Every structure is written in structure tokens, then in C-alpha cells.
Coordinates of C-alpha atoms and ligand atoms in Angstrom, one line a residue:
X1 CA 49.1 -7.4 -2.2
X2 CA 46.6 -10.1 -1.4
X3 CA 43.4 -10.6 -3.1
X4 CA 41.6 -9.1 0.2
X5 CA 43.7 -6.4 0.0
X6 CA 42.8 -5.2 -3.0
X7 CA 39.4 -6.0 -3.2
X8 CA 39.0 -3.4 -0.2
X9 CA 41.0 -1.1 -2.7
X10 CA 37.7 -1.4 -4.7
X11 CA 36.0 0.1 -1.7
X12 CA 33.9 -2.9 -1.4
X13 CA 34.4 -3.4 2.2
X14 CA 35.5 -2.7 5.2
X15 CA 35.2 -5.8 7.1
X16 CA 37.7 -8.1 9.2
X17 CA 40.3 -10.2 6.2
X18 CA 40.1 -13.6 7.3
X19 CA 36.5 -13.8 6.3
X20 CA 35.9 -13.7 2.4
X21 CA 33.7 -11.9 0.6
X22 CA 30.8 -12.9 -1.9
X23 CA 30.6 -10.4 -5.1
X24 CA 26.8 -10.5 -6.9
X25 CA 28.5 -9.4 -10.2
X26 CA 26.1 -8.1 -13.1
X27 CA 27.1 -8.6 -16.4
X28 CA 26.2 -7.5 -19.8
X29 CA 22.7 -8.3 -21.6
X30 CA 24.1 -8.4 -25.1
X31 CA 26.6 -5.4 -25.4
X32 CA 29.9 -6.3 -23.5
X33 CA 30.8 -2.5 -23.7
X34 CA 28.0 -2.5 -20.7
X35 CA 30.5 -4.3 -18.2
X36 CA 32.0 -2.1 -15.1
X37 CA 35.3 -1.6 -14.4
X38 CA 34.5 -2.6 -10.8
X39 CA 33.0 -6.2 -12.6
X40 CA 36.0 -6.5 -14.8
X41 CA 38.7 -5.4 -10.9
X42 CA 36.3 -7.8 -8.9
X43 CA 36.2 -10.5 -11.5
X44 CA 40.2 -10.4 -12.0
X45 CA 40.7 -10.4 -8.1
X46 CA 38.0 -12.9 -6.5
X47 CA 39.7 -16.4 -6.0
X48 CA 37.0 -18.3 -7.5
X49 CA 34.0 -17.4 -10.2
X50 CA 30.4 -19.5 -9.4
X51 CA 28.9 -18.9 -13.0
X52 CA 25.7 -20.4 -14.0
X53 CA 27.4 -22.1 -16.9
X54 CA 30.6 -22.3 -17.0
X55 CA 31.3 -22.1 -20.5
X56 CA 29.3 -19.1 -21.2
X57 CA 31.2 -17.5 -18.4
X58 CA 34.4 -18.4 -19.9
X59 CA 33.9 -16.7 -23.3
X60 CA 33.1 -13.6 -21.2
X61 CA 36.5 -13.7 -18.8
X62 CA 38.7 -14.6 -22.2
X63 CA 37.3 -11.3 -23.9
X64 CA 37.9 -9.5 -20.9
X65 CA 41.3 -11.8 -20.9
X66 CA 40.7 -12.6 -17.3
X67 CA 42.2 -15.7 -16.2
X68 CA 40.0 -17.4 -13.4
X69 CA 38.9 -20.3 -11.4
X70 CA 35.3 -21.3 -12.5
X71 CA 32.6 -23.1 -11.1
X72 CA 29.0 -24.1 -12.0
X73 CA 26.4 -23.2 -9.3
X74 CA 22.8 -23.6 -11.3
X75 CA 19.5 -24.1 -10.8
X76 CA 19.7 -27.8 -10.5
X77 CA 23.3 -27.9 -7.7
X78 CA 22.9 -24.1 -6.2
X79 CA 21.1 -25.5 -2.6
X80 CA 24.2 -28.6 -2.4
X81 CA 27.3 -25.3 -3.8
X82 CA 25.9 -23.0 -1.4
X83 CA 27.0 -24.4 1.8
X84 CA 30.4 -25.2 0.4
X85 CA 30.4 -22.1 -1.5
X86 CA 30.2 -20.4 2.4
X87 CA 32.7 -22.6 3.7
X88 CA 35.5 -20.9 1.4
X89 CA 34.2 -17.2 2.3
X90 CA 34.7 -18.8 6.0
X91 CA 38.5 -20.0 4.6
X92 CA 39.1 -16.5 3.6
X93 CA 38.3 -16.9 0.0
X94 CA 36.4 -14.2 -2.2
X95 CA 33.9 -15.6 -4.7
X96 CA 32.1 -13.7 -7.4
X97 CA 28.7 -14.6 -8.6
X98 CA 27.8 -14.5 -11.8
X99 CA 24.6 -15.9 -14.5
X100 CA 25.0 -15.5 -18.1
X101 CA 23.3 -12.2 -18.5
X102 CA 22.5 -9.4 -16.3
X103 CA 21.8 -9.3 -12.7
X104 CA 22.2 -12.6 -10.9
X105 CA 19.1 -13.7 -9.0
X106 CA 17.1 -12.0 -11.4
X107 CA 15.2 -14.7 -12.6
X108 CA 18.6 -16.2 -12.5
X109 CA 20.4 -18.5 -9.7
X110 CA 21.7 -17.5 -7.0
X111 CA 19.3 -17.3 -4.4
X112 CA 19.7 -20.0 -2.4
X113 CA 23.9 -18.8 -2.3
X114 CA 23.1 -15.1 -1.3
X115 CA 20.1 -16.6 1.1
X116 CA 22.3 -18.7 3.2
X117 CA 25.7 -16.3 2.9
X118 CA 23.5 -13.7 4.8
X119 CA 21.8 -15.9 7.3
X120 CA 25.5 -17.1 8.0
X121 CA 26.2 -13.6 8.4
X122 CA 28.8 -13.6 5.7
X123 CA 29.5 -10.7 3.6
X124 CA 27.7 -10.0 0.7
X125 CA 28.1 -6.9 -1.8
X126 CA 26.7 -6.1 -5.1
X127 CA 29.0 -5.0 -8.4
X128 CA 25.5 -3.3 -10.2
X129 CA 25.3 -3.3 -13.5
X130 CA 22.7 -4.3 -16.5
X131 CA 19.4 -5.6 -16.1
X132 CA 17.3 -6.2 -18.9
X133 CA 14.1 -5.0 -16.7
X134 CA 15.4 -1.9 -15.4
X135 CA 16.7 -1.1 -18.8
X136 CA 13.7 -2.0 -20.7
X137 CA 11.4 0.2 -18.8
X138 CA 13.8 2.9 -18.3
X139 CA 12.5 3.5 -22.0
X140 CA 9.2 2.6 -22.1
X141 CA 7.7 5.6 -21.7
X142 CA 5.4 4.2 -18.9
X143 CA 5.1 5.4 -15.4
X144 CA 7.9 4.9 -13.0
X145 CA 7.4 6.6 -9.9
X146 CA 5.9 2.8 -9.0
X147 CA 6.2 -0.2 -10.8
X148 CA 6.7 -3.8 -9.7
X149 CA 8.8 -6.4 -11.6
X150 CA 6.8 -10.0 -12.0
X151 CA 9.2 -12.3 -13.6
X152 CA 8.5 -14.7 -16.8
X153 CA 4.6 -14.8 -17.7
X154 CA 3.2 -18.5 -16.5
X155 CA 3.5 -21.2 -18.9
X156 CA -0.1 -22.0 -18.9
X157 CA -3.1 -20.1 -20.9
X158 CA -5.2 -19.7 -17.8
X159 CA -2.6 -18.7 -15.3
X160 CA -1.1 -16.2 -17.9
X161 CA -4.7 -14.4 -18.5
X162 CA -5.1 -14.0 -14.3
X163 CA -1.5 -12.7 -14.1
X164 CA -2.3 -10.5 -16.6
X165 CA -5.3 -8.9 -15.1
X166 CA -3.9 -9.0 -11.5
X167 CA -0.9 -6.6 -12.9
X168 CA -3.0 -4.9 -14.5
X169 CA -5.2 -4.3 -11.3
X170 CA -2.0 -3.7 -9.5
X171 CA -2.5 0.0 -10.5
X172 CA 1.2 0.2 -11.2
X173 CA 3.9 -0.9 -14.4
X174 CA 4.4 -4.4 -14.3
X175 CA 7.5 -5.2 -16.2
X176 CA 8.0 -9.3 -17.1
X177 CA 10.4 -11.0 -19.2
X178 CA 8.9 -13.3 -22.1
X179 CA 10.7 -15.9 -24.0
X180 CA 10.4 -15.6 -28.2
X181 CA 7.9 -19.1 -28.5
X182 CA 5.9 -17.8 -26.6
X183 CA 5.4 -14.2 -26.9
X184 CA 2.3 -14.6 -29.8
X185 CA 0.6 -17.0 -27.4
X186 CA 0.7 -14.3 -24.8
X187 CA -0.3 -11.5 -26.3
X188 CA -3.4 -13.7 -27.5
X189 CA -4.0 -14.4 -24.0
X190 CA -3.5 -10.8 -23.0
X191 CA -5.5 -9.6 -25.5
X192 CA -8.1 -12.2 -24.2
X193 CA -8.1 -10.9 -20.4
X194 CA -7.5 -7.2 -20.8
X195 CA -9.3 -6.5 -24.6
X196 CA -8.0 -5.2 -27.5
X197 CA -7.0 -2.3 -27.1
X198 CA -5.1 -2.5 -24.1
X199 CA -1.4 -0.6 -24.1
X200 CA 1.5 -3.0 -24.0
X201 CA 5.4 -2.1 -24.4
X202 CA 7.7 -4.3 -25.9
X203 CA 11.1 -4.2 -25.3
X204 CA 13.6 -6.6 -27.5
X205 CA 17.1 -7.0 -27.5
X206 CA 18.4 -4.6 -25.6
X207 CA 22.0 -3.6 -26.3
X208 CA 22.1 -5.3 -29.5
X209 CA 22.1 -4.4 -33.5
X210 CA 18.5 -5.1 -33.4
X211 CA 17.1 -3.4 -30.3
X212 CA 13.9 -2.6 -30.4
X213 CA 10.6 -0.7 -28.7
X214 CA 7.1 -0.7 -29.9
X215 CA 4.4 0.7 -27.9
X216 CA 0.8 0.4 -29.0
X217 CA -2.1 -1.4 -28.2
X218 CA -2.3 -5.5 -28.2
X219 CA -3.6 -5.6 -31.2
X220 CA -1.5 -3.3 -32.8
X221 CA 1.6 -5.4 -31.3
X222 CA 0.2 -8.7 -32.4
X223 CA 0.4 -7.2 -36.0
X224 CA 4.0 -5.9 -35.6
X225 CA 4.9 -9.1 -35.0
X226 CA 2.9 -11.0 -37.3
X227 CA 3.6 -8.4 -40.0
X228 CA 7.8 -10.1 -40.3
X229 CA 8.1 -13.0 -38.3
X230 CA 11.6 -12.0 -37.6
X231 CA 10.5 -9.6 -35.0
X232 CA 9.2 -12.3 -33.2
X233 CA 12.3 -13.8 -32.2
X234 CA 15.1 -12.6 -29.5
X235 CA 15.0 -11.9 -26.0
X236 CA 11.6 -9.9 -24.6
X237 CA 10.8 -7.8 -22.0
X238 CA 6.8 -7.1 -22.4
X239 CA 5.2 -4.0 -20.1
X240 CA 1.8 -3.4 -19.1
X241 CA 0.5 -0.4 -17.4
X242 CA -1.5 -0.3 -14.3
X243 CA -5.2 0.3 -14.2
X244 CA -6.1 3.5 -13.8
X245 CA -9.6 4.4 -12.3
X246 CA -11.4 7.4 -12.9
X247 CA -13.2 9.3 -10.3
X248 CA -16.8 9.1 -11.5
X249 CA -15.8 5.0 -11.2
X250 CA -15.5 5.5 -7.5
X251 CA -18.4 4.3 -5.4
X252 CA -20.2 7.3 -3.6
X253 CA -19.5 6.0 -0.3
X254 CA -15.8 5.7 -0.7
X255 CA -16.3 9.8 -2.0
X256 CA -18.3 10.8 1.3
X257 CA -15.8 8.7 4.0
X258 CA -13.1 10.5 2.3
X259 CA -14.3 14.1 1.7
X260 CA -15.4 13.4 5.6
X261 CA -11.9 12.1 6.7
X262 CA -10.0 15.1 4.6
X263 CA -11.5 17.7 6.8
X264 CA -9.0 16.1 9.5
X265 CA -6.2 15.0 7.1
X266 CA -4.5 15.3 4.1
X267 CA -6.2 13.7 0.8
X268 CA -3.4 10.9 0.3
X269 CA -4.1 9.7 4.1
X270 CA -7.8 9.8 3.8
X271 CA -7.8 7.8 0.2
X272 CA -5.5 5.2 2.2
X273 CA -8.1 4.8 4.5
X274 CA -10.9 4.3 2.3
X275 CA -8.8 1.9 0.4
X276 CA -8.2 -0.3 3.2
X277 CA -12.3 -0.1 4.1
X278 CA -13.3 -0.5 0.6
X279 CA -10.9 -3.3 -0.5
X280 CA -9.6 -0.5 -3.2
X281 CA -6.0 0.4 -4.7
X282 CA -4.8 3.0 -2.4
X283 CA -2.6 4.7 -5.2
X284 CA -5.5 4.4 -8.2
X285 CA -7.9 5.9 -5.5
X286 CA -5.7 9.1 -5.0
X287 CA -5.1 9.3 -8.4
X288 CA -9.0 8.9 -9.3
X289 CA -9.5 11.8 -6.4
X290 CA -6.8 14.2 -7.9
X291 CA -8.9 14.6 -11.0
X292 CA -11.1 18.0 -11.9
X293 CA -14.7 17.1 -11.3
Ligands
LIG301 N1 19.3 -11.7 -15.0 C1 18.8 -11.2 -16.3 C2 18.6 -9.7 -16.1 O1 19.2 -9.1 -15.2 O2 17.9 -9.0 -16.9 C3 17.6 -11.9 -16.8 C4 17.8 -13.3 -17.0 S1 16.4 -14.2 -17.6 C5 16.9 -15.9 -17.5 C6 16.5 -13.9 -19.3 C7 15.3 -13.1 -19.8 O3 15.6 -11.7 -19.6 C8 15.1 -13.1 -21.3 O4 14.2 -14.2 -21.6 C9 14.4 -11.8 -21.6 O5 13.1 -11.8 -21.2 C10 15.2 -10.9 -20.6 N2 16.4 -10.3 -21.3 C11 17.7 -10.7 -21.1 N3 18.5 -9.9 -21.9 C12 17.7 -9.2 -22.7 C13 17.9 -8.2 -23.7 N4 19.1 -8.0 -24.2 N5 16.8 -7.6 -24.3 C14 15.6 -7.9 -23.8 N6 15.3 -8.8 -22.9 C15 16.3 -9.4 -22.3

């Protein structure tokens, strides 16, 4: 059986052999119990692996004892592999994509490959699996009917405290991965743009011996952490939740244009429309109006 062959097997796809395929393989954030047996098939099948480090990769396939053909494609070579990375799916040669944790593309390479695969029209399928986001606020107790992933905080004091209020102002979870030296500058800077008592979640180490959740306020969270510097280190996923307005916030006009609009549609419409007049947060503004006066 060829490798095409029995990557349709997988039920990956049903498209014409001579063209490969490109795989967007997750793999596991710390427990390696949390890879798929459709990672482990495609990874054993594909004709070449395009890790993000090649070494880190490697420690992963020999667990698995997968013997493979590896290749780096990083932030610093991914726009210069990409078009030679489509000219073997054009040969006929399946490629998996892989970074060193999680989801490719998630704040990991890989866009510019999957970019110009589908502009090319090549075939592109995802192998789902862990994701520290999706995991972290799975648990977090926060809302998740809407919520709106935002990447690393910005490096720098000022940009961090406006990102911080923008989510915020967002009116929906905002999920963001941190990295340990600078999660105490943060949360100063958090605490600085959104006060003291503003709810956070912190998610650490998912998967691993030391996994962790602490929900509180900033300052609450700042003292966890300061309390044993320990729990300061390892890999972060910090969650805010959205602003939430209450109704007697609302301006009186915004009340009166919608209690006029509502006798001609239902309440979500009419809040849409005042929130587009009044420069508001559609979702906040329904909310707000859902409340008993
Ligand atoms: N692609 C990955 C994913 O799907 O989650 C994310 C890669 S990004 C370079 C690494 C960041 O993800 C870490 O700094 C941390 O914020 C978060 N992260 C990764 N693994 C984690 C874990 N086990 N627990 C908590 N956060 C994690």
C-alpha cells in the first residue's frame, strides 16, 4: 500500500493521489498520553515531518518509535521551506506539520506553509489535538459561549496595560499565553489598568505533575505567586473576563432608541442597532438590557 493509500485509510481525504497532502498535526502540551492515534497513523505514514525544531521533534517520534524524515521549518526559514515545502505536495509527497507543543500556527510556525499551500490550492487537513488555550479555559470557569484568543501579552509596560483594557472592553474571555519572566511584571501592569480587584484565571502547566488553576482577583494572584516563588515558573496561560455593563450604566438615549426599536423587533436586534449608533458592545448592551430593573 502506498503512503497515499493509506493516509485516505485515515479518512483524511478524498482527493486525486498524485497531489500530496499537508497534515497540521497537534501534539501534546506536556502529557504525551494526550497524542491521537490519527497523530501517531499520520505521523508514521507522511513522507517527510517539517517540525519546528528538529530535535525536539525527534525525542517525540522515538517515544512514539516512529522512524521519519525531519525537517526544520521555523520562524526564521518558514517563508524560503514553504515554497519548496509545496513543490513536494505537487511531487506527490505527504508532509506533516508539526511545532514542539500543541497546535501548530498557534503562536507557533506554520503560517506562512499553510498560507501559501491553500492559495496554491493544495490540500490541507488538520490532525486536532491539544492546545494549551482551549484547554486552559475549558476549566477556567469563565464564560465560553464567546471568548476570543489574543496571543502572548506585548513585551512592553505601556502596550501590555492597553491590551489589557481593550480585552477587557472586548466584553468577552480573552485567553493569552504568558511566559514565566514575565508573568509578575504583568499582573503589576494589569493590576495597573484594570484595579485591584479585577478577576484573572491562571492556568499553569497543563497536563503536567504540577498543573495548576487559581482564580481570584489580581491582587490575590500577585500574592499566590509571591507567596512561593516556585509557582511562578512554567508555562502560563492567564484569562481575563470581559467587561460587563450594567443597565443603569447605559445612557438614557441608547434605553429610549431601543425600547422604541423593540416594539418592531426582537431585543437582541434592537441592542445591535443601538450599539452600532452609540459606538457600544453589542453583546454587553444585551446583556445590560436582560437585567430586572
Ligand atoms: N501551539 C501551542 C498551543 O497549541 O497551545 C502554544 C505554543 S506557544 C509558543 C507556548 C505558550 O503556550 C507557553 O508560553 C504558554 O503560555 C502556553 N502553553 C503551552 N503549553 C502549556 C501548558 N502545558 N500549560 C500552560 N500553558 C502552556
Amino acid at each position: 500500500m502506498t503512503n497515499n493509500q493509506k493516509l485516505s485509510n485515515l479518512g483524511t481525504s478524498d482527493q486525486d493521489n498524485s497531489q500530496g497532502q499537508l497534515f497540521v498535526v497537534a501534539t501534546p502540551i506536556g502529557n504525551l498520553e494526550d497524542i491521537t492515534q490519527r497523530a501517531l497513523n499520520v505521523l508514521q505514514s507522511v513522507d517527510i515531518i517539517a517540525a519546528e525544531d528538529t530535535r525536539h521533534t525527534n525525542k517525540l517520534l522515538s517515544h512514539f518509535s516512529i522512524k521519519a524524515k525531519v525537517i526544520a521549518v521555523h520562524d526564521h526559514n518558514e517563508k524560503q521551506k514553504a515554497s519548496e515545502l509545496l513543490g513536494w505536495l505537487e511531487q506527490g509527497l505527504n508532509v506533516a506539520l508539526v511545532s514542539d507543543a500543541g497546535t501548530p500556527l498557534i503562536s507557533d510556525p506554520g503560517y506562512a506553509v499553510v498560507n501559501l499551500c491553500r492559495e496554491q490550492g493544495a490540500s490541507v487537513s488538520p490532525i486536532p489535538g491539544a492546545c494549551a488555550a482551549i484547554a486552559a479555559v475549558s476549566c477556567s470557569g469563565l464564560p465560553t459561549d464567546r471568548f476570543q484568543f489574543i496571543g502572548f501579552t506585548p513585551a512592553k509596560s505601556k502596550a501590555r496595560q492597553e491590551f489589557f483594557v481593550d480585552a477587557h472592553n472586548s466584553g468577552m474571555t480573552s485567553i493569552m499565553y504568558e511566559s514565566t519572566h514575565r508573568i509578575m511584571a504583568s499582573l503589576e501592569d494589569l493590576k495597573a489598568a484594570l484595579g485591584d480587584e479585577q478577576k484573572v484565571v491562571l492556568a499553569k502547566e497543563l497536563t503536567k505533575s504540577f498543573e495548576t488553576f487559581f482564580s481570584g482577583t489580581v491582587l490575590e494572584l500577585i500574592a499566590f505567586l509571591i507567596e512561593d516563588p516556585a509557582r511562578q515558573k512554567g508555562e502560563i496561560v492567564l484569562m481575563l473576563p470581559g467587561k460587563q455593563v450594567s443597565k443603569s450604566e447605559v445612557s438614557p438615549e441608547a434605553i429610549k432608541l431601543i425600547e422604541l426599536l423593540q416594539s418592531e423587533m426582537p431585543l437582541k436586534k434592537a441592542c445591535g442597532i443601538a450599539a452600532d449608533y452609540f459606538n457600544l458592545k453589542k453583546n454587553a448592551l444585551y446583556k445590560a438590557m436582560l437585567e430586572q430593573e
